[in-house]
Structure formats: structure tokens, C-alpha cells
Tab-separated table of C-alpha atoms in Angstrom:
chain	number	residue	atom	x	y	z
A	14	MET	CA	-26.133	-46.521	57.306
A	15	LEU	CA	-28.331	-46.349	54.226
A	16	SER	CA	-26.456	-43.267	53.012
A	17	LEU	CA	-23.296	-45.396	53.068
A	18	TRP	CA	-24.709	-48.285	51.033
A	19	ILE	CA	-26.714	-46.447	48.363
A	20	PRO	CA	-23.607	-44.966	46.649
A	21	ARG	CA	-21.819	-48.322	46.883
A	22	ILE	CA	-24.709	-50.186	45.287
A	23	ALA	CA	-25.049	-47.466	42.637
A	24	LEU	CA	-21.304	-47.774	41.914
A	25	ILE	CA	-21.456	-51.555	41.507
A	26	VAL	CA	-24.551	-51.450	39.271
A	27	THR	CA	-23.110	-48.617	37.151
A	28	VAL	CA	-19.697	-50.259	36.757
A	29	LEU	CA	-21.251	-53.594	35.792
A	30	PHE	CA	-23.559	-51.880	33.279
A	31	ALA	CA	-20.686	-49.925	31.717
A	32	ALA	CA	-18.429	-52.998	31.650
A	33	ARG	CA	-21.078	-55.152	30.011
A	34	ARG	CA	-22.677	-52.731	27.555
A	35	GLY	CA	-20.213	-49.859	27.129
A	36	GLY	CA	-17.348	-49.339	24.768
A	37	GLU	CA	-13.754	-48.793	25.805
A	38	PRO	CA	-14.250	-45.196	27.066
A	39	GLU	CA	-17.205	-46.281	29.212
A	40	ARG	CA	-15.217	-49.165	30.673
A	41	LEU	CA	-12.211	-46.936	31.371
A	42	VAL	CA	-14.298	-44.297	33.149
A	43	ALA	CA	-16.005	-47.051	35.148
A	44	ALA	CA	-12.579	-48.452	36.068
A	45	VAL	CA	-11.340	-45.024	37.212
A	46	LEU	CA	-14.447	-44.412	39.335
A	47	PHE	CA	-14.243	-47.891	40.852
A	48	ALA	CA	-10.516	-47.439	41.514
A	49	THR	CA	-11.169	-44.155	43.331
A	50	PHE	CA	-13.603	-45.992	45.599
A	51	ALA	CA	-11.197	-48.905	46.211
A	52	LEU	CA	-8.268	-46.570	46.858
A	53	ASP	CA	-10.443	-44.517	49.216
A	54	VAL	CA	-11.293	-47.649	51.221
A	55	ALA	CA	-7.586	-48.509	51.408
A	56	ASN	CA	-6.779	-44.921	52.414
A	57	HIS	CA	-9.223	-45.069	55.322
A	58	THR	CA	-8.067	-48.537	56.338
A	59	TRP	CA	-4.483	-47.316	56.625
A	60	PHE	CA	-5.029	-43.772	57.909
A	61	GLY	CA	-8.399	-43.850	59.678
A	62	ALA	CA	-11.660	-42.006	59.201
A	63	PRO	CA	-11.698	-38.722	57.267
A	64	ASP	CA	-11.277	-35.500	59.179
A	65	TRP	CA	-13.248	-32.839	57.331
A	66	PHE	CA	-11.465	-30.078	59.264
A	67	ALA	CA	-8.163	-30.756	57.519
A	68	ILE	CA	-7.042	-31.839	54.073
A	69	ASN	CA	-6.789	-35.575	53.668
A	70	PRO	CA	-3.560	-36.155	51.695
A	71	GLY	CA	-4.752	-39.558	50.536
A	72	HIS	CA	-7.936	-38.063	49.083
A	73	LEU	CA	-5.923	-35.323	47.408
A	74	VAL	CA	-3.638	-37.839	45.673
A	75	ILE	CA	-6.497	-40.144	44.658
A	76	ASP	CA	-8.658	-37.299	43.363
A	77	THR	CA	-5.786	-35.688	41.446
A	78	TRP	CA	-4.957	-39.027	39.802
A	79	ALA	CA	-8.637	-39.495	38.902
A	80	PHE	CA	-8.780	-35.968	37.446
A	81	ILE	CA	-5.749	-36.598	35.218
A	82	SER	CA	-7.107	-39.984	34.103
A	83	LEU	CA	-10.609	-38.691	33.379
A	84	LEU	CA	-9.208	-35.669	31.535
A	85	TRP	CA	-7.100	-37.966	29.337
A	86	ILE	CA	-10.152	-40.093	28.533
A	87	ALA	CA	-12.358	-37.040	27.909
A	88	LEU	CA	-9.895	-35.469	25.479
A	89	ARG	CA	-9.421	-38.657	23.459
A	90	ALA	CA	-12.835	-40.349	23.516
A	91	ASN	CA	-15.155	-40.019	20.555
A	92	ARG	CA	-17.948	-39.019	22.921
A	93	GLY	CA	-19.010	-35.829	24.667
A	94	TRP	CA	-20.184	-37.183	28.020
A	95	PRO	CA	-16.678	-37.879	29.472
A	96	LEU	CA	-16.190	-34.100	29.606
A	97	TRP	CA	-19.066	-33.973	32.104
A	98	VAL	CA	-17.482	-36.668	34.273
A	99	GLY	CA	-14.184	-34.774	34.131
A	100	SER	CA	-15.936	-31.557	35.122
A	101	GLY	CA	-17.285	-33.302	38.204
A	102	GLN	CA	-13.735	-34.264	39.097
A	103	VAL	CA	-12.620	-30.650	38.635
A	104	ILE	CA	-15.061	-29.713	41.415
A	105	VAL	CA	-13.537	-32.377	43.653
A	106	VAL	CA	-9.981	-31.124	43.089
A	107	MET	CA	-11.107	-27.518	43.540
A	108	GLY	CA	-12.555	-28.556	46.912
A	109	HIS	CA	-9.074	-29.619	48.014
A	110	ILE	CA	-7.542	-26.405	46.678
A	111	ALA	CA	-10.208	-24.321	48.422
A	112	LYS	CA	-9.474	-26.132	51.681
A	113	VAL	CA	-5.759	-25.369	51.337
A	114	TRP	CA	-6.558	-21.741	50.657
A	115	GLU	CA	-9.099	-21.234	53.440
A	116	LEU	CA	-8.426	-23.474	56.426
A	117	ASP	CA	-11.407	-22.072	58.330
A	118	MET	CA	-13.810	-23.260	55.627
A	119	VAL	CA	-16.796	-25.128	57.013
A	120	ARG	CA	-16.229	-28.877	57.021
A	121	TRP	CA	-19.566	-29.608	55.337
A	122	ALA	CA	-18.647	-27.486	52.325
A	123	TYR	CA	-15.369	-29.401	51.970
A	124	TRP	CA	-17.260	-32.678	52.274
A	125	ALA	CA	-19.843	-31.593	49.679
A	126	MET	CA	-17.238	-30.448	47.152
A	127	THR	CA	-15.194	-33.634	47.439
A	128	GLN	CA	-17.911	-36.282	47.818
A	129	VAL	CA	-21.127	-35.208	46.045
A	130	PRO	CA	-19.714	-35.005	42.472
A	131	PHE	CA	-19.189	-38.798	42.603
A	132	VAL	CA	-22.965	-39.346	42.375
A	133	PHE	CA	-23.100	-36.908	39.433
A	134	GLN	CA	-20.271	-38.812	37.730
A	135	LEU	CA	-22.081	-42.145	38.152
A	136	CYS	CA	-25.254	-40.672	36.629
A	137	VAL	CA	-23.340	-39.295	33.646
A	138	LEU	CA	-21.588	-42.654	33.126
A	139	VAL	CA	-24.981	-44.408	33.000
A	140	ILE	CA	-26.353	-41.821	30.560
A	141	GLY	CA	-23.201	-42.068	28.418
A	142	THR	CA	-23.348	-45.858	28.327
A	143	VAL	CA	-27.036	-45.777	27.362
A	144	ALA	CA	-26.198	-43.278	24.604
A	145	HIS	CA	-23.386	-45.552	23.383
A	146	VAL	CA	-25.717	-48.565	23.261
A	147	ALA	CA	-28.363	-46.559	21.365
A	148	ARG	CA	-25.784	-45.171	18.933
A	149	SER	CA	-24.320	-48.641	18.334
A	150	ARG	CA	-27.784	-49.986	17.506
A	151	ARG	CA	-28.496	-47.021	15.243
A	152	VAL	CA	-25.210	-46.736	13.288
A	153	GLY	CA	-23.382	-49.963	14.105
A	154	ALA	CA	-19.794	-50.129	15.251
A	155	TYR	CA	-17.967	-46.837	15.404
A	156	ASP	CA	-14.557	-45.644	16.580
A	157	ALA	CA	-14.271	-45.330	20.336
A	158	TRP	CA	-11.461	-42.764	20.102
A	159	ARG	CA	-10.880	-39.617	18.111
A	160	PRO	CA	-8.221	-39.795	15.410
A	161	ALA	CA	-4.773	-38.760	16.590
């Protein structure tokens, strides 16, 4: 039960920290990560518990959307850390692709590739928000996005 609540508490604390202290890229990444959690809850409410022996179409759609969103943010933000969050999402999507490719893959490997990067992404969001706060104190206001 504790393993269920620790990521949820970490998500809430991280999202609140990014929303309160972060710039627009931090808030957008926090919104995407929170949305993936909320959509995952809705997915399981409608379709039941995950079956790690088969591909969950809801997870595939949610994770692909998150990948596209995080990639867009990473390519446009005037920060380097969103690339790390996007790379975590690449691992998640690759987990789905690997499961399609090899249906006999062990269920724990599929679980690890699609669930563990979320904790990594939360850690990087916290580090990125702390870096933003430090940079804002050091240099003042700066552009959140790269020039077009």
C-alpha cells in the first residue's frame, strides 16, 4: 500500500512546487505529468486493473500523448532539463513497442519500462524547478522559451 501512495504524494508535492516556483516550462511539464496520472486513473476506472501480460491500449495512448507533449516542451524551452524528462518518456513508449514486438516478454520488465521512468521524471522536474529558481535569483527574469 505504501508503494502506491509514495509516488502519488511525490507527484502532488512536485506539481505544487513547480506550479508555485517554476516558470512556464516547469508548469507545463508538471501539468503533463499530472495529466498522465489523472488519465491513468480514469483508464483503470473504465477498463479495470492493468494486465502486464498484454499491452494496455489506454496506457499506450496516454504515454504517446505525454511523449509528444514533453518533446514539444523540450524542443522549445530555454532549459536543458526537459530533454531528460522527455528521455524518460521515450523509455516508457519503447516499453510499449517492445511489448508489441515480443509478446512473451516478462511482465515485470514491461511494468518497469512503463512505470519506473515516472519517478525519474518527477526528480528531474524538481531539479529543473530548483535550477530555474536559482537562475532567476542570479540573473533576474529571463525568457522561458527559445526564440522561434
